[in-house]
Amino acid sequence: MLPGRVVWRDADSCDVQVGDRRDRVSLLMSPEVEVGDWVLVNAGTVARRLDAEQAAAMRLAFAQVYGPAQ
């Protein structure tokens, strides 16, 4: 699970951008998510909202192990 940024949303779904990839995911478990929020996605659903510091720390850790997100 890489942190991604919400770039679009409607009533029950949103688009999450991770690197060059953009996926439409469900907001069923996290209806409070807004455009601009950092989130973790699991099985096509926003599992958790992150603050900017959490997202940056996770992205840095993943980049150190796996390289930059594509």
Short mmCIF file of N, CA, C and O in Angstrom, two decimals:
data_model
loop_
_atom_site.label_atom_id
_atom_site.label_comp_id
_atom_site.label_asym_id
_atom_site.label_seq_id
_atom_site.Cartn_x
_atom_site.Cartn_y
_atom_site.Cartn_z
N MET A 1 0.83 -1.18 0.00
CA MET A 1 0.00 0.00 0.00
C MET A 1 0.87 1.24 0.00
O MET A 1 1.55 1.52 0.97
N LEU A 2 0.84 1.97 -1.08
CA LEU A 2 1.54 3.25 -1.15
C LEU A 2 0.56 4.38 -0.88
O LEU A 2 -0.60 4.30 -1.27
N PRO A 3 0.99 5.43 -0.22
CA PRO A 3 0.10 6.57 -0.04
C PRO A 3 -0.14 7.26 -1.38
O PRO A 3 0.77 7.38 -2.20
N GLY A 4 -1.38 7.68 -1.59
CA GLY A 4 -1.74 8.39 -2.80
C GLY A 4 -2.53 9.63 -2.47
O GLY A 4 -3.03 9.79 -1.35
N ARG A 5 -2.66 10.51 -3.44
CA ARG A 5 -3.37 11.77 -3.25
C ARG A 5 -4.69 11.73 -3.98
O ARG A 5 -4.75 11.32 -5.14
N VAL A 6 -5.75 12.15 -3.31
CA VAL A 6 -7.08 12.21 -3.93
C VAL A 6 -7.10 13.41 -4.87
O VAL A 6 -6.85 14.54 -4.45
N VAL A 7 -7.38 13.14 -6.15
CA VAL A 7 -7.37 14.20 -7.16
C VAL A 7 -8.77 14.50 -7.72
O VAL A 7 -8.94 15.48 -8.44
N TRP A 8 -9.75 13.66 -7.40
CA TRP A 8 -11.13 13.85 -7.85
C TRP A 8 -12.01 13.01 -6.96
O TRP A 8 -11.59 11.97 -6.46
N ARG A 9 -13.25 13.46 -6.74
CA ARG A 9 -14.20 12.63 -6.00
C ARG A 9 -15.62 12.97 -6.39
O ARG A 9 -15.91 14.07 -6.86
N ASP A 10 -16.50 11.99 -6.18
CA ASP A 10 -17.94 12.23 -6.28
C ASP A 10 -18.55 11.70 -4.99
O ASP A 10 -17.85 11.57 -3.99
N ALA A 11 -19.81 11.35 -5.00
CA ALA A 11 -20.49 10.96 -3.76
C ALA A 11 -19.93 9.69 -3.12
O ALA A 11 -19.85 9.60 -1.90
N ASP A 12 -19.52 8.72 -3.93
CA ASP A 12 -19.12 7.44 -3.34
C ASP A 12 -17.81 6.86 -3.87
O ASP A 12 -17.46 5.73 -3.54
N SER A 13 -17.07 7.63 -4.67
CA SER A 13 -15.78 7.15 -5.16
C SER A 13 -14.84 8.33 -5.37
O SER A 13 -15.26 9.49 -5.34
N CYS A 14 -13.56 8.01 -5.57
CA CYS A 14 -12.59 9.06 -5.84
C CYS A 14 -11.47 8.50 -6.70
O CYS A 14 -11.32 7.29 -6.83
N ASP A 15 -10.71 9.40 -7.33
CA ASP A 15 -9.51 9.02 -8.06
C ASP A 15 -8.31 9.32 -7.18
O ASP A 15 -8.20 10.42 -6.63
N VAL A 16 -7.43 8.33 -7.05
CA VAL A 16 -6.23 8.47 -6.23
C VAL A 16 -5.01 8.36 -7.14
O VAL A 16 -4.89 7.40 -7.92
N GLN A 17 -4.12 9.33 -7.05
CA GLN A 17 -2.89 9.39 -7.86
C GLN A 17 -1.72 8.91 -7.01
O GLN A 17 -1.48 9.43 -5.92
N VAL A 18 -1.00 7.91 -7.54
CA VAL A 18 0.24 7.42 -6.94
C VAL A 18 1.27 7.40 -8.04
O VAL A 18 1.19 6.58 -8.96
N GLY A 19 2.22 8.33 -7.99
CA GLY A 19 3.19 8.44 -9.07
C GLY A 19 2.47 8.75 -10.37
O GLY A 19 1.66 9.68 -10.44
N ASP A 20 2.70 7.95 -11.41
CA ASP A 20 2.06 8.14 -12.71
C ASP A 20 0.73 7.39 -12.82
O ASP A 20 0.05 7.48 -13.84
N ARG A 21 0.37 6.66 -11.79
CA ARG A 21 -0.84 5.84 -11.83
C ARG A 21 -2.01 6.55 -11.15
O ARG A 21 -1.85 7.17 -10.11
N ARG A 22 -3.19 6.40 -11.75
CA ARG A 22 -4.41 7.00 -11.20
C ARG A 22 -5.49 5.93 -11.21
O ARG A 22 -5.77 5.34 -12.26
N ASP A 23 -6.09 5.67 -10.04
CA ASP A 23 -7.12 4.64 -9.92
C ASP A 23 -8.39 5.19 -9.28
O ASP A 23 -8.32 6.01 -8.36
N ARG A 24 -9.53 4.71 -9.74
CA ARG A 24 -10.81 5.04 -9.13
C ARG A 24 -11.05 4.03 -8.01
O ARG A 24 -10.97 2.82 -8.22
N VAL A 25 -11.36 4.53 -6.80
CA VAL A 25 -11.56 3.66 -5.64
C VAL A 25 -12.81 4.08 -4.88
O VAL A 25 -13.30 5.19 -5.01
N SER A 26 -13.30 3.18 -4.05
CA SER A 26 -14.50 3.39 -3.27
C SER A 26 -14.22 4.23 -2.02
O SER A 26 -13.17 4.12 -1.40
N LEU A 27 -15.21 5.02 -1.63
CA LEU A 27 -15.15 5.79 -0.38
C LEU A 27 -16.07 5.20 0.68
O LEU A 27 -16.35 5.84 1.68
N LEU A 28 -16.51 3.97 0.50
CA LEU A 28 -17.46 3.34 1.41
C LEU A 28 -16.98 3.38 2.86
O LEU A 28 -17.75 3.67 3.76
N MET A 29 -15.69 3.10 3.08
CA MET A 29 -15.17 3.05 4.45
C MET A 29 -14.65 4.40 4.95
O MET A 29 -14.39 4.57 6.14
N SER A 30 -14.48 5.36 4.06
CA SER A 30 -13.92 6.67 4.44
C SER A 30 -14.65 7.80 3.70
O SER A 30 -14.05 8.52 2.89
N PRO A 31 -15.92 8.01 3.98
CA PRO A 31 -16.69 9.01 3.23
C PRO A 31 -16.24 10.45 3.49
O PRO A 31 -16.60 11.35 2.73
N GLU A 32 -15.44 10.69 4.51
CA GLU A 32 -14.99 12.05 4.86
C GLU A 32 -13.83 12.55 4.00
O GLU A 32 -13.45 13.71 4.07
N VAL A 33 -13.26 11.68 3.18
CA VAL A 33 -12.10 12.04 2.36
C VAL A 33 -12.45 13.12 1.35
O VAL A 33 -13.53 13.10 0.76
N GLU A 34 -11.53 14.07 1.17
CA GLU A 34 -11.73 15.18 0.24
C GLU A 34 -10.59 15.26 -0.77
O GLU A 34 -9.52 14.69 -0.54
N VAL A 35 -10.80 15.98 -1.86
CA VAL A 35 -9.75 16.20 -2.85
C VAL A 35 -8.57 16.87 -2.15
O VAL A 35 -8.74 17.79 -1.35
N GLY A 36 -7.36 16.36 -2.42
CA GLY A 36 -6.15 16.88 -1.80
C GLY A 36 -5.66 16.06 -0.63
O GLY A 36 -4.51 16.18 -0.22
N ASP A 37 -6.53 15.20 -0.07
CA ASP A 37 -6.13 14.35 1.05
C ASP A 37 -5.16 13.26 0.59
O ASP A 37 -5.24 12.77 -0.54
N TRP A 38 -4.28 12.86 1.49
CA TRP A 38 -3.43 11.69 1.29
C TRP A 38 -4.14 10.50 1.90
O TRP A 38 -4.72 10.61 2.99
N VAL A 39 -4.13 9.37 1.18
CA VAL A 39 -4.85 8.18 1.64
C VAL A 39 -4.05 6.91 1.36
O VAL A 39 -3.14 6.90 0.54
N LEU A 40 -4.44 5.85 2.07
CA LEU A 40 -3.98 4.50 1.75
C LEU A 40 -5.16 3.75 1.16
O LEU A 40 -6.28 3.83 1.69
N VAL A 41 -4.91 3.01 0.09
CA VAL A 41 -5.95 2.24 -0.59
C VAL A 41 -5.65 0.76 -0.43
O VAL A 41 -4.50 0.33 -0.57
N ASN A 42 -6.69 -0.01 -0.12
CA ASN A 42 -6.55 -1.45 -0.02
C ASN A 42 -7.78 -2.09 -0.66
O ASN A 42 -8.91 -1.72 -0.33
N ALA A 43 -7.55 -3.00 -1.58
CA ALA A 43 -8.63 -3.74 -2.25
C ALA A 43 -9.67 -2.80 -2.88
O ALA A 43 -10.87 -3.03 -2.77
N GLY A 44 -9.19 -1.72 -3.50
CA GLY A 44 -10.08 -0.83 -4.21
C GLY A 44 -10.90 0.11 -3.36
O GLY A 44 -11.86 0.71 -3.83
N THR A 45 -10.52 0.25 -2.08
CA THR A 45 -11.24 1.10 -1.15
C THR A 45 -10.26 1.94 -0.35
O THR A 45 -9.20 1.45 0.05
N VAL A 46 -10.60 3.20 -0.11
CA VAL A 46 -9.76 4.02 0.77
C VAL A 46 -9.84 3.39 2.16
O VAL A 46 -10.92 3.30 2.75
N ALA A 47 -8.70 2.93 2.65
CA ALA A 47 -8.65 2.28 3.96
C ALA A 47 -8.39 3.28 5.08
O ALA A 47 -8.83 3.06 6.21
N ARG A 48 -7.68 4.38 4.75
CA ARG A 48 -7.28 5.30 5.80
C ARG A 48 -6.84 6.62 5.21
O ARG A 48 -6.20 6.66 4.17
N ARG A 49 -7.18 7.70 5.87
CA ARG A 49 -6.68 9.02 5.50
C ARG A 49 -5.41 9.28 6.29
O ARG A 49 -5.29 8.91 7.45
N LEU A 50 -4.42 9.91 5.63
CA LEU A 50 -3.13 10.21 6.25
C LEU A 50 -2.93 11.72 6.30
O LEU A 50 -3.45 12.44 5.46
N ASP A 51 -2.12 12.18 7.27
CA ASP A 51 -1.72 13.58 7.20
C ASP A 51 -0.48 13.67 6.32
O ASP A 51 0.13 12.65 5.96
N ALA A 52 -0.10 14.86 5.92
CA ALA A 52 0.99 15.06 4.96
C ALA A 52 2.31 14.48 5.48
O ALA A 52 3.09 13.92 4.71
N GLU A 53 2.55 14.59 6.78
CA GLU A 53 3.81 14.07 7.35
C GLU A 53 3.86 12.55 7.28
O GLU A 53 4.89 11.96 6.97
N GLN A 54 2.74 11.89 7.59
CA GLN A 54 2.68 10.43 7.49
C GLN A 54 2.92 9.97 6.05
O GLN A 54 3.66 9.02 5.80
N ALA A 55 2.27 10.63 5.11
CA ALA A 55 2.41 10.27 3.70
C ALA A 55 3.85 10.46 3.24
O ALA A 55 4.41 9.59 2.55
N ALA A 56 4.48 11.57 3.62
CA ALA A 56 5.86 11.83 3.22
C ALA A 56 6.81 10.78 3.80
O ALA A 56 7.70 10.29 3.11
N ALA A 57 6.62 10.43 5.07
CA ALA A 57 7.47 9.42 5.70
C ALA A 57 7.31 8.06 5.03
O ALA A 57 8.30 7.36 4.79
N MET A 58 6.08 7.69 4.69
CA MET A 58 5.85 6.41 4.03
C MET A 58 6.43 6.40 2.62
O MET A 58 7.05 5.42 2.21
N ARG A 59 6.25 7.50 1.89
CA ARG A 59 6.81 7.57 0.53
C ARG A 59 8.32 7.50 0.56
O ARG A 59 8.93 6.83 -0.28
N LEU A 60 8.95 8.16 1.52
CA LEU A 60 10.40 8.10 1.66
C LEU A 60 10.87 6.68 1.97
O LEU A 60 11.81 6.18 1.36
N ALA A 61 10.20 6.02 2.90
CA ALA A 61 10.57 4.64 3.26
C ALA A 61 10.44 3.70 2.06
O ALA A 61 11.33 2.89 1.80
N PHE A 62 9.33 3.80 1.32
CA PHE A 62 9.16 2.96 0.14
C PHE A 62 10.22 3.27 -0.91
O PHE A 62 10.76 2.36 -1.54
N ALA A 63 10.53 4.54 -1.12
CA ALA A 63 11.53 4.93 -2.12
C ALA A 63 12.91 4.39 -1.76
O ALA A 63 13.68 3.98 -2.64
N GLN A 64 13.23 4.37 -0.48
CA GLN A 64 14.53 3.85 -0.04
C GLN A 64 14.64 2.35 -0.29
O GLN A 64 15.72 1.85 -0.61
N VAL A 65 13.53 1.65 -0.18
CA VAL A 65 13.55 0.20 -0.36
C VAL A 65 13.33 -0.19 -1.83
O VAL A 65 14.04 -1.02 -2.38
N TYR A 66 12.35 0.44 -2.48
CA TYR A 66 11.93 0.00 -3.81
C TYR A 66 12.25 0.97 -4.93
O TYR A 66 12.01 0.68 -6.10
N GLY A 67 12.71 2.17 -4.63
CA GLY A 67 12.90 3.20 -5.63
C GLY A 67 11.65 4.06 -5.72
O GLY A 67 10.65 3.78 -5.09
N PRO A 68 11.70 5.14 -6.52
CA PRO A 68 10.57 6.06 -6.61
C PRO A 68 9.31 5.38 -7.17
O PRO A 68 9.40 4.46 -7.98
N ALA A 69 8.14 5.86 -6.73
CA ALA A 69 6.85 5.34 -7.23
C ALA A 69 6.73 5.66 -8.71
O ALA A 69 7.09 6.73 -9.16
N GLN A 70 6.21 4.73 -9.47
CA GLN A 70 6.01 4.93 -10.91
C GLN A 70 4.57 5.22 -11.18
O GLN A 70 3.68 4.68 -10.95
#
